mmCIF file of C-alpha atoms in Angstrom:
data_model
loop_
_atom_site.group_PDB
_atom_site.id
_atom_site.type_symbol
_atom_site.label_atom_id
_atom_site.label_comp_id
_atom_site.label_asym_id
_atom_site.label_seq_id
_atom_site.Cartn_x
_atom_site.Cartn_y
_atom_site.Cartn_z
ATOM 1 C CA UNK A 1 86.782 69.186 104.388
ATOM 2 C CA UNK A 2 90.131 68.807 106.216
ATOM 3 C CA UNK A 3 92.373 70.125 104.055
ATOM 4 C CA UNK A 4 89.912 73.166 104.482
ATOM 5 C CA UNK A 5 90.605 73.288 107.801
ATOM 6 C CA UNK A 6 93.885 72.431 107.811
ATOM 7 C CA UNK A 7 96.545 74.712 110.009
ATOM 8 C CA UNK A 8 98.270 76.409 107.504
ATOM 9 C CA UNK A 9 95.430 78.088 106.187
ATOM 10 C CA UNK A 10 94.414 79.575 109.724
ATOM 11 C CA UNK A 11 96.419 82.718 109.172
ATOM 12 C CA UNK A 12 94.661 83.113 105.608
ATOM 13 C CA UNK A 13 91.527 83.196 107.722
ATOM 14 C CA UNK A 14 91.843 85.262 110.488
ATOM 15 C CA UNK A 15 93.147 87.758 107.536
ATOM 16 C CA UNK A 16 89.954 87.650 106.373
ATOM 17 C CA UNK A 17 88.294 88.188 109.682
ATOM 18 C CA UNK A 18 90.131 91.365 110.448
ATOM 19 C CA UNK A 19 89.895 93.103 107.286
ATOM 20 C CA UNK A 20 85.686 92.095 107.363
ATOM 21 C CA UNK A 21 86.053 93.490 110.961
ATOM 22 C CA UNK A 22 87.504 96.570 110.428
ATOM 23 C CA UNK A 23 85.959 97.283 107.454
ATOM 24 C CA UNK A 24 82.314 96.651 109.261
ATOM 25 C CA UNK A 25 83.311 98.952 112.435
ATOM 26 C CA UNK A 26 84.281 101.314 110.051
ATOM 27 C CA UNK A 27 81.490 101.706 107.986
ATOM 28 C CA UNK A 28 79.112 101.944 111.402
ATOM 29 C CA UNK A 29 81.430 104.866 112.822
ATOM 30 C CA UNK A 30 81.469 106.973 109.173
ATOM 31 C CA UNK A 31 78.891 107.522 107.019
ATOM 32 C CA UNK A 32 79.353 106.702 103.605
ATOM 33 C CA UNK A 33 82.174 104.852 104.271
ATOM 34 C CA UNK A 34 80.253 101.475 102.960
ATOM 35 C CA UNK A 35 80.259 102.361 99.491
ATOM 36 C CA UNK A 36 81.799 101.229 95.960
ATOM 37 C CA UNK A 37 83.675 104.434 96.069
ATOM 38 C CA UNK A 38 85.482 104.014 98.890
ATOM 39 C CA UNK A 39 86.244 100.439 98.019
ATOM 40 C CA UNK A 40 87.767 101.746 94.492
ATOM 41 C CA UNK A 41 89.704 104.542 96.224
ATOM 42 C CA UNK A 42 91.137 102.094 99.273
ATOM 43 C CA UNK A 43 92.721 99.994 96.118
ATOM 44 C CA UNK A 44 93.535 102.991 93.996
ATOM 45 C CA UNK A 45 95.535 104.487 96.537
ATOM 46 C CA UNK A 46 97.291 101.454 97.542
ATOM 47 C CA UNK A 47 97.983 99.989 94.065
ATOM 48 C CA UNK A 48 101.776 100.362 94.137
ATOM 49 C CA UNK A 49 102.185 99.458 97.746
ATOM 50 C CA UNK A 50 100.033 96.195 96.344
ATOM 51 C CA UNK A 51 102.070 95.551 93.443
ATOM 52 C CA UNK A 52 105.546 96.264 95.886
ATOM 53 C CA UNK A 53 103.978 93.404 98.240
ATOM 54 C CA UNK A 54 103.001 90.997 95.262
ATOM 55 C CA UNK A 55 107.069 90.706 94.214
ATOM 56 C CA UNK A 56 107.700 90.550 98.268
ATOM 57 C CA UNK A 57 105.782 87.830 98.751
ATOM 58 C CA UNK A 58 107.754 85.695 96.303
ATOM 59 C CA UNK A 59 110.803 86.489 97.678
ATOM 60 C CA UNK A 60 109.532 85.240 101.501
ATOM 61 C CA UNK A 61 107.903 82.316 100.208
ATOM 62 C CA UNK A 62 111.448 81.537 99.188
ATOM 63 C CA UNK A 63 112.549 82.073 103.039
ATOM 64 C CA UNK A 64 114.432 85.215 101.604
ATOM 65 C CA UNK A 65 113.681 89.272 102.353
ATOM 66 C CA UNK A 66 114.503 92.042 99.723
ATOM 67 C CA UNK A 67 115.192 95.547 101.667
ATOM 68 C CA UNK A 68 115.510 96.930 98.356
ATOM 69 C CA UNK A 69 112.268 97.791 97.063
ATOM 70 C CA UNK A 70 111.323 101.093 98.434
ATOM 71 C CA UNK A 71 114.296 102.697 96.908
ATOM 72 C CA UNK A 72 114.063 100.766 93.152
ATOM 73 C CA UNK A 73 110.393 102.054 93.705
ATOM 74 C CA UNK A 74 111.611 105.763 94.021
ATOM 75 C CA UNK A 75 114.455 104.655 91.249
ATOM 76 C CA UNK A 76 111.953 103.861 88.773
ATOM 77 C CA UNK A 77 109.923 107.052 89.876
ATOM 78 C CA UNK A 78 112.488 109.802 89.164
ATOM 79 C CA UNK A 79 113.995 108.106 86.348
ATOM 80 C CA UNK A 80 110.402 108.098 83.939
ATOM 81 C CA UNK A 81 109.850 111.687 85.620
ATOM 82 C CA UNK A 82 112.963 112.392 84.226
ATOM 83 C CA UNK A 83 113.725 111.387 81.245
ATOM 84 C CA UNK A 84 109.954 111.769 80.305
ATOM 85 C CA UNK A 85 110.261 115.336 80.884
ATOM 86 C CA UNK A 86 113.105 115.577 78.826
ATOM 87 C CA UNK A 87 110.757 114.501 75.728
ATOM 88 C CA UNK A 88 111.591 111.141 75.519
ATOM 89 C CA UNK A 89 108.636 108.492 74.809
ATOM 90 C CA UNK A 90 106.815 107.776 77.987
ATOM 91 C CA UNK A 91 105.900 104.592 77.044
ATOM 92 C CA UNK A 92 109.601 103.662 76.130
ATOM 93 C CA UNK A 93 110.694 105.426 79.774
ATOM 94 C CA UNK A 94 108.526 102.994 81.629
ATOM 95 C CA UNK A 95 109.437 99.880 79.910
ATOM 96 C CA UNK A 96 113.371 100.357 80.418
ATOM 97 C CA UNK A 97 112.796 101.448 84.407
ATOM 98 C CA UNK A 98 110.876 98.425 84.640
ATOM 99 C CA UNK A 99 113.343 96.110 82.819
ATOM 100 C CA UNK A 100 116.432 98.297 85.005
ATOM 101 C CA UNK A 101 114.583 96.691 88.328
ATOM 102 C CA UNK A 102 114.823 93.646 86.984
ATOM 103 C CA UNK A 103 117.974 93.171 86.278
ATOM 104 C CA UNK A 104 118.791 95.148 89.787
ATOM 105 C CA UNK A 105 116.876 91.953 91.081
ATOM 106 C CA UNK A 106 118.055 89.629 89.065
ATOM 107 C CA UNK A 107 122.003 90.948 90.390
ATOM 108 C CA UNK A 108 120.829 90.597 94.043
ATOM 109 C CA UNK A 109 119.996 87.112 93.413
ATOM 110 C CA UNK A 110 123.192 85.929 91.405
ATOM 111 C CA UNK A 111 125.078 87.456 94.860
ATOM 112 C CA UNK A 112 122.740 85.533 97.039
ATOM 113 C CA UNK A 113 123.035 82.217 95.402
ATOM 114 C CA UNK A 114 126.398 81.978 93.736
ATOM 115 C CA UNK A 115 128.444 83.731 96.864
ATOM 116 C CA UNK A 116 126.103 82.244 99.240
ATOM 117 C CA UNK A 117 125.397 85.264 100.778
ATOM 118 C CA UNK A 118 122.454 86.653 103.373
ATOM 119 C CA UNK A 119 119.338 88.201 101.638
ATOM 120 C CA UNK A 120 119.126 90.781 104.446
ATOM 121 C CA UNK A 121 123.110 91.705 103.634
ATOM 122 C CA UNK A 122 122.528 91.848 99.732
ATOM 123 C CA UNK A 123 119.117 93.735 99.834
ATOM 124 C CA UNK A 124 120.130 96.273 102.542
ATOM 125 C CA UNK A 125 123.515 97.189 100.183
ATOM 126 C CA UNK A 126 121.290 97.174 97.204
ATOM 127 C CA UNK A 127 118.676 99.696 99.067
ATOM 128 C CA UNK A 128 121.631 102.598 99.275
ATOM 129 C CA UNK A 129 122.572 101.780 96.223
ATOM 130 C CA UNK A 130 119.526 102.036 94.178
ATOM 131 C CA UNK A 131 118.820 105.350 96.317
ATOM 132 C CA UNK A 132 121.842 106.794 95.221
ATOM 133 C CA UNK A 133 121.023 106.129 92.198
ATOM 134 C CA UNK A 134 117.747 107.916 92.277
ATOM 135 C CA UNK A 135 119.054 111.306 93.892
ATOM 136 C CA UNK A 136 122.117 110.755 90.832
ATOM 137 C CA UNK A 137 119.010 111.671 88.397
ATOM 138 C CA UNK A 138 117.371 114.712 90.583
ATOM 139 C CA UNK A 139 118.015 115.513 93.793
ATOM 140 C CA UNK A 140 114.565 117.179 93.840
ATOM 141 C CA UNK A 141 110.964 116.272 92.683
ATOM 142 C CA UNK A 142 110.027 116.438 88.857
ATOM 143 C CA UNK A 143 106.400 116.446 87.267
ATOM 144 C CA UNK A 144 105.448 115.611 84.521
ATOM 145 C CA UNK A 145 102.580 117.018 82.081
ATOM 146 C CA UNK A 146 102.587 115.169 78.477
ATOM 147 C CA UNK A 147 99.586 114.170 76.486
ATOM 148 C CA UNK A 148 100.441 110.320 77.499
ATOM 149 C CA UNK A 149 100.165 110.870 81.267
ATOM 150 C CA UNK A 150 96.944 112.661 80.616
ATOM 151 C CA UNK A 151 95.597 109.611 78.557
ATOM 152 C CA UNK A 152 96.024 107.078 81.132
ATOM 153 C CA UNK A 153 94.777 109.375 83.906
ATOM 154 C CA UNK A 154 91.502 110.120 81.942
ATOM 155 C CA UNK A 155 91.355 107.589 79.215
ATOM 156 C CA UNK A 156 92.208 104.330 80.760
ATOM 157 C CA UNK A 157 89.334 103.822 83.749
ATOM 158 C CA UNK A 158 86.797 101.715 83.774
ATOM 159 C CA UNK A 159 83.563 102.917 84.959
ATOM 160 C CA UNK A 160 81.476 100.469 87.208
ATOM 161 C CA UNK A 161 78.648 103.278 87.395
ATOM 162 C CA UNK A 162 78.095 106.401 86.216
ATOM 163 C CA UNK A 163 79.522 108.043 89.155
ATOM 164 C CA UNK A 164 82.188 105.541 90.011
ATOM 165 C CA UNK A 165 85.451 104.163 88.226
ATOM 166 C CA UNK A 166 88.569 102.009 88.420
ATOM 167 C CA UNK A 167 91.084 104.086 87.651
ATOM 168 C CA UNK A 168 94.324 102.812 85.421
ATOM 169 C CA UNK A 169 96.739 102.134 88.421
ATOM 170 C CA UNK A 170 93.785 99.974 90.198
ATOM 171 C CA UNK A 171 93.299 98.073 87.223
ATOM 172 C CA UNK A 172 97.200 97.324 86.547
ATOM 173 C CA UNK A 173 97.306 96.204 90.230
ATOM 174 C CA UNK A 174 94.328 93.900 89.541
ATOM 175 C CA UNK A 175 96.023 92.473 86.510
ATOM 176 C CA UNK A 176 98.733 92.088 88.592
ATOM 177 C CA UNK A 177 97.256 90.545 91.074
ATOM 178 C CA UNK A 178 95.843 87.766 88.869
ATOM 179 C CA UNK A 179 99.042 86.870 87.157
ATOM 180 C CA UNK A 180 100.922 86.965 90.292
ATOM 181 C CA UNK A 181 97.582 84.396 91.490
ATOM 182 C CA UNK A 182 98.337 81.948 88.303
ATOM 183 C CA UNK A 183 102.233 82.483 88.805
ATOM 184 C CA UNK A 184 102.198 81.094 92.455
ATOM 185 C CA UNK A 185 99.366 78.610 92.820
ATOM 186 C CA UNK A 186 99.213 77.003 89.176
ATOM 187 C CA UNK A 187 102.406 76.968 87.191
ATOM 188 C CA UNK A 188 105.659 74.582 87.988
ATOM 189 C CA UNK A 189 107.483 78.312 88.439
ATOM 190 C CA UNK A 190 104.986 78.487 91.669
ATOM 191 C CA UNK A 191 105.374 75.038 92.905
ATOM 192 C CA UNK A 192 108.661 75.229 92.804
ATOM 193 C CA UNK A 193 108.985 78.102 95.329
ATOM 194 C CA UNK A 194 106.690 76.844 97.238
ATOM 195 C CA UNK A 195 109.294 74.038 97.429
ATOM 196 C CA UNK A 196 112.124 75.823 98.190
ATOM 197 C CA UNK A 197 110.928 77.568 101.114
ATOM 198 C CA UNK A 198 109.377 74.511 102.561
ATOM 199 C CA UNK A 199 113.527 72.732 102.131
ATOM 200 C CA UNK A 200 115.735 74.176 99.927
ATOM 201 C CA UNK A 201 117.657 70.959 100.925
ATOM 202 C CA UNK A 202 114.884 68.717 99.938
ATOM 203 C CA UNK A 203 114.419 70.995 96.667
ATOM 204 C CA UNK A 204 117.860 70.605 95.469
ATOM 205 C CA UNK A 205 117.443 66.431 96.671
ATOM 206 C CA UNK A 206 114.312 66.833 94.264
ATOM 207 C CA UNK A 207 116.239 67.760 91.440
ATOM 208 C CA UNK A 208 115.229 71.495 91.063
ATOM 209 C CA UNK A 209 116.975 74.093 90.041
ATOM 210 C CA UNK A 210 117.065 75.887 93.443
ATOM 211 C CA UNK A 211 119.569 78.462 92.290
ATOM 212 C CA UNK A 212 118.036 79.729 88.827
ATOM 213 C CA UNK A 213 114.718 80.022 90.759
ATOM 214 C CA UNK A 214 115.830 82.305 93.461
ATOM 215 C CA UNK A 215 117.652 84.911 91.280
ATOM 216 C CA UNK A 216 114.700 84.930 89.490
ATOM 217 C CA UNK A 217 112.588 85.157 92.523
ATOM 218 C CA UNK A 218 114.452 88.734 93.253
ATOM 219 C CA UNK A 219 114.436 89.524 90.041
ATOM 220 C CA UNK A 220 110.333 89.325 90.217
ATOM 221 C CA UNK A 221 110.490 91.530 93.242
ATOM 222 C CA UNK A 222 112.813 94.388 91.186
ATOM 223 C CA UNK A 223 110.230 94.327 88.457
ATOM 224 C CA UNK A 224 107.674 94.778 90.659
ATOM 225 C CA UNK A 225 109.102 97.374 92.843
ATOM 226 C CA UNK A 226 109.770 99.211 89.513
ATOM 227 C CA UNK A 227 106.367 98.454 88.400
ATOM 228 C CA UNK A 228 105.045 100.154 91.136
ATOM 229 C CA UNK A 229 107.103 103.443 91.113
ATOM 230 C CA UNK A 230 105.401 103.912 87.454
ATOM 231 C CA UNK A 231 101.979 103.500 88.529
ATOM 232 C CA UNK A 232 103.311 106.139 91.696
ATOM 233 C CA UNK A 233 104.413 108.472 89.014
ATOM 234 C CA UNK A 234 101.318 108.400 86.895
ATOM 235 C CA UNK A 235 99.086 108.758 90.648
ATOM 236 C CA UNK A 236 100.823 111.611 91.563
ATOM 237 C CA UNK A 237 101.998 113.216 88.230
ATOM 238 C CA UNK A 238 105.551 113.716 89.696
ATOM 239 C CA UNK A 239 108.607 111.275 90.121
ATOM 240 C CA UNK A 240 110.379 111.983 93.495
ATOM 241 C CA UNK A 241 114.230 110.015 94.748
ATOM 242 C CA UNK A 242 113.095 110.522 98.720
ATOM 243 C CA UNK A 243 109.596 108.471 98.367
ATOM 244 C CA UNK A 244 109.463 104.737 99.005
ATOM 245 C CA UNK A 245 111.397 105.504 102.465
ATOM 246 C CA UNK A 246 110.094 102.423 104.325
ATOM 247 C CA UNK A 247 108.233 101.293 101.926
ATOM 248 C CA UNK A 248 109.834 97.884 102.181
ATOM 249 C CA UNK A 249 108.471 97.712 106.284
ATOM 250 C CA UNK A 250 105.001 98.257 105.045
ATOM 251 C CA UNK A 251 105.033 95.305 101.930
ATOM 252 C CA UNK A 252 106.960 93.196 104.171
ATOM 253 C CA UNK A 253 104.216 93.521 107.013
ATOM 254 C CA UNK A 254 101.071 93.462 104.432
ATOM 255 C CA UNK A 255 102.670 89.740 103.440
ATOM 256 C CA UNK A 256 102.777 88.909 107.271
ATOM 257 C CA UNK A 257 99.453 89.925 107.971
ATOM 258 C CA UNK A 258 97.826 88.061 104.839
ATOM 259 C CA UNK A 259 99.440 84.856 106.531
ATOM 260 C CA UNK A 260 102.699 84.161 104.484
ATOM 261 C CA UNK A 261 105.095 82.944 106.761
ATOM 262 C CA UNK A 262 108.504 84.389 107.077
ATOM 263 C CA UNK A 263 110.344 81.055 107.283
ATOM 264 C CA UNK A 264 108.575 80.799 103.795
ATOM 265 C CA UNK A 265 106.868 78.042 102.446
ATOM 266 C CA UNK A 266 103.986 79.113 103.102
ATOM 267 C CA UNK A 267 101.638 81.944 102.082
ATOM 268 C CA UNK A 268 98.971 82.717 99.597
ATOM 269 C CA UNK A 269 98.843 85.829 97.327
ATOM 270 C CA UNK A 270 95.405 86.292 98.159
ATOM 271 C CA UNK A 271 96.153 86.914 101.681
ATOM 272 C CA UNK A 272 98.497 89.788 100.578
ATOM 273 C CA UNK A 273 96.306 91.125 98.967
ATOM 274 C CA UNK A 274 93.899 91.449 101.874
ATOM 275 C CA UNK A 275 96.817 93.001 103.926
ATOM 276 C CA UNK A 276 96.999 95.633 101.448
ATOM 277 C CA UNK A 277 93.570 96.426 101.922
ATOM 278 C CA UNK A 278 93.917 96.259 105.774
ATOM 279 C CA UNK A 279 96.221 98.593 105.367
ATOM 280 C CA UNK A 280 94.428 100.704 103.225
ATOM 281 C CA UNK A 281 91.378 100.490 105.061
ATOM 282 C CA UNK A 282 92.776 101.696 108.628
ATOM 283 C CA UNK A 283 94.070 104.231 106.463
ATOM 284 C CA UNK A 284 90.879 105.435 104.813
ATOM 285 C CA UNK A 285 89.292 105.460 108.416
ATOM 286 C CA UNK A 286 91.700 107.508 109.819
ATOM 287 C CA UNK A 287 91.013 110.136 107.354
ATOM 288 C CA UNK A 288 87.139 110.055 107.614
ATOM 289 C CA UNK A 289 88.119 110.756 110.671
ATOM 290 C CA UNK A 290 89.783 113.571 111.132
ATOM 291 C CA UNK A 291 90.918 113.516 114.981
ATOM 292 C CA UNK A 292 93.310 110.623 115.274
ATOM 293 C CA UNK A 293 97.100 111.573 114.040
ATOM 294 C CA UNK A 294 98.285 109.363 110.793
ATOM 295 C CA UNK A 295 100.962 107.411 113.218
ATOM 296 C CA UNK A 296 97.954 105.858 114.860
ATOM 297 C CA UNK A 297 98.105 103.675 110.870
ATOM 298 C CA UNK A 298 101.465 102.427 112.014
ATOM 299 C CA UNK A 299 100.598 101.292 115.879
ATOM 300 C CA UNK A 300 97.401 99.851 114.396
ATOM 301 C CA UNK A 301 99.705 97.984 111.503
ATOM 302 C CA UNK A 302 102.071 97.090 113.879
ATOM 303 C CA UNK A 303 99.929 95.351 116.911
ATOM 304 C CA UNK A 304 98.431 93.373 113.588
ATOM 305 C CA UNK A 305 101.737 92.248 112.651
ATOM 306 C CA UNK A 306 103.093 91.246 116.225
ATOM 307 C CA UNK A 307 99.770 89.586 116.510
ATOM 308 C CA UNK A 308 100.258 87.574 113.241
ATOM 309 C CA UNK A 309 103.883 86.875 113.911
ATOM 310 C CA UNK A 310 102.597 85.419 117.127
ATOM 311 C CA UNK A 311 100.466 83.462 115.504
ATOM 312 C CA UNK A 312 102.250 81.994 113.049
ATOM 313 C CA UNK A 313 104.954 80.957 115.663
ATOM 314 C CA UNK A 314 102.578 79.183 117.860
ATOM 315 C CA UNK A 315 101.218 76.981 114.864
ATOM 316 C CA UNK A 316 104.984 76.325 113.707
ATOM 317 C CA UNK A 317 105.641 75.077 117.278
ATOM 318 C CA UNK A 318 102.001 72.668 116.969
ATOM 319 C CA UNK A 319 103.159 71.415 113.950
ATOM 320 C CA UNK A 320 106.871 70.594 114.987
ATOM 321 C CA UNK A 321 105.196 68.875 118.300
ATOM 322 C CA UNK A 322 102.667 67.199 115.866
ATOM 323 C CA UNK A 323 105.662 65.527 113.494
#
């Protein structure tokens, strides 16, 4: 019953309570808004940010940042709009743009650990690289319209009743999700970063291998910003170099607000997961709606934040006192 209650998990908790919260006031204000459709469309529509926010998470719990992602995510984007339009295999396009963000990761975190260098430093060069990049394939948008693209929109849902479905990108953020769940909380890969962000000088004491895990820490975080520029592309039928422009802010500050601490160490991907959906849901309310302008989603998101950053320094200062 203690370790229930236990500190570390308050953040995880009052997650939870805002996301019921808003999700409750919201469905009094708008009708219809407390419905299995607008559950499926808050994660549909939020499926890459989610999958973005899964490989961020790794990287914090690590006590690292990757400023990266939004412009591997708008890599990956242009580059299977392009060379899919270009009658190459689809399939084939998304599998090397996911395997390029990889290694882009996996090349951040060689610099970090071998030259010792600062996350923030690393990431922010690799973010106008990596956008170069994208505006090297097209400096404008491209859509695409082949017969695979129009399988996965129509073919790959699952319907949960006759009127309502999970599309394909919801599902592949759900599967990634899960893995991302068994990855962090019950494999040795997991524990160790859990490690390292607690000490990285008691991890390497430990015997771990410190530096292998944090390259491929980042290199988790390219693949998944990749990842979710081709579930973008396949959600909006079009690959685009200028998207993704902040994107990093908003996965960065859906981590925060599902309690992972940015000293790392701690965090849960379960509470990411939730900040996604806060996100999503202040979202969906402002557009049921109507009145309030969309840059009311980004003083809402960032009062939560500042709130949770609060938060978690109060409890860091309790548990210094405390030891």
């Amino acid at each position: 019953m203690n370790a229930i209650f236990n500190r570390k998990y308050i953040p995880l908790f009052a997650t939870a309570a805002v996301l019921v919260i808003l999700y409750t006031i919201a469905s009094i204000l708008y009708d219809n808004f407390f419905s299995l459709l607008v559950v499926t469309n808050i994660i549909t529509d939020n499926s890459y940010l989610g999958v973005v926010a899964i490989g961020m998470t790794f990287v914090i719990l690590t006590g690292g940042i990757d400023l990266s992602v939004g412009s591997v995510f708008a890599f990956a984007t242009i580059f299977v709009a392009s060379y899919s339009e270009q009658g190459h295999s689809p399939l084939l396009t998304m599998i090397i743009a996911v395997i390029l963000g990889s290694l882009f990761g996996l090349f951040q975190g060689f610099l970090i650990h071998v030259f010792d260098m600062q996350p923030f430093l690393v990431t922010l060069g690799g973010m106008f690289f990596a956008r170069g990049a994208a505006f090297m394939i097209s400096m404008e948008s491209i859509g695409i319209n082949n017969a695979f693209s129009d399988w996965v929109l129509d073919d790959l849902n699952v319907y949960l009743t006759e009127d309502t479905f999970m599309p394909a990108m919801a599902i592949a953020f759900l599967i990634v999700f899960f893995i991302a769940l068994y990855v962090a909380h019950l494999s040795r890969f997991g524990r160790n970063i859990y490690a390292i962000g607690g000490s990285e000088y008691s991890a390497l004491l430990m015997g771990l291998p410190v530096g292998r895990i944090k390259v491929l820490v980042y290199g988790l975080s390219g693949m998944c910003s990749a990842l979710g520029g081709v579930l973008y592309t396949f959600f909006t039928g079009s690959g685009n170099p200028s998207v993704g422009v902040g994107m990093e802010l908003d996965a960065i500050a859906s981590v925060v607000i599902g309690g992972t601490l940015l000293t790392g160490g701690v965090g849960y991907i379960v509470g990411t997961l939730m900040g996604v959906l806060i996100y999503g849901t202040i979202q969906c309310a402002l557009m049921f709606d109507g009145r309030l302008n969309s840059w009311w989603l980004r003083i809402a998101i960032g009062v939560l934040l500042l709130i949770f950053i609060l938060m978690q320094r109060v409890l860091s200062k309790r548990n210094t006192t405390n030891s």
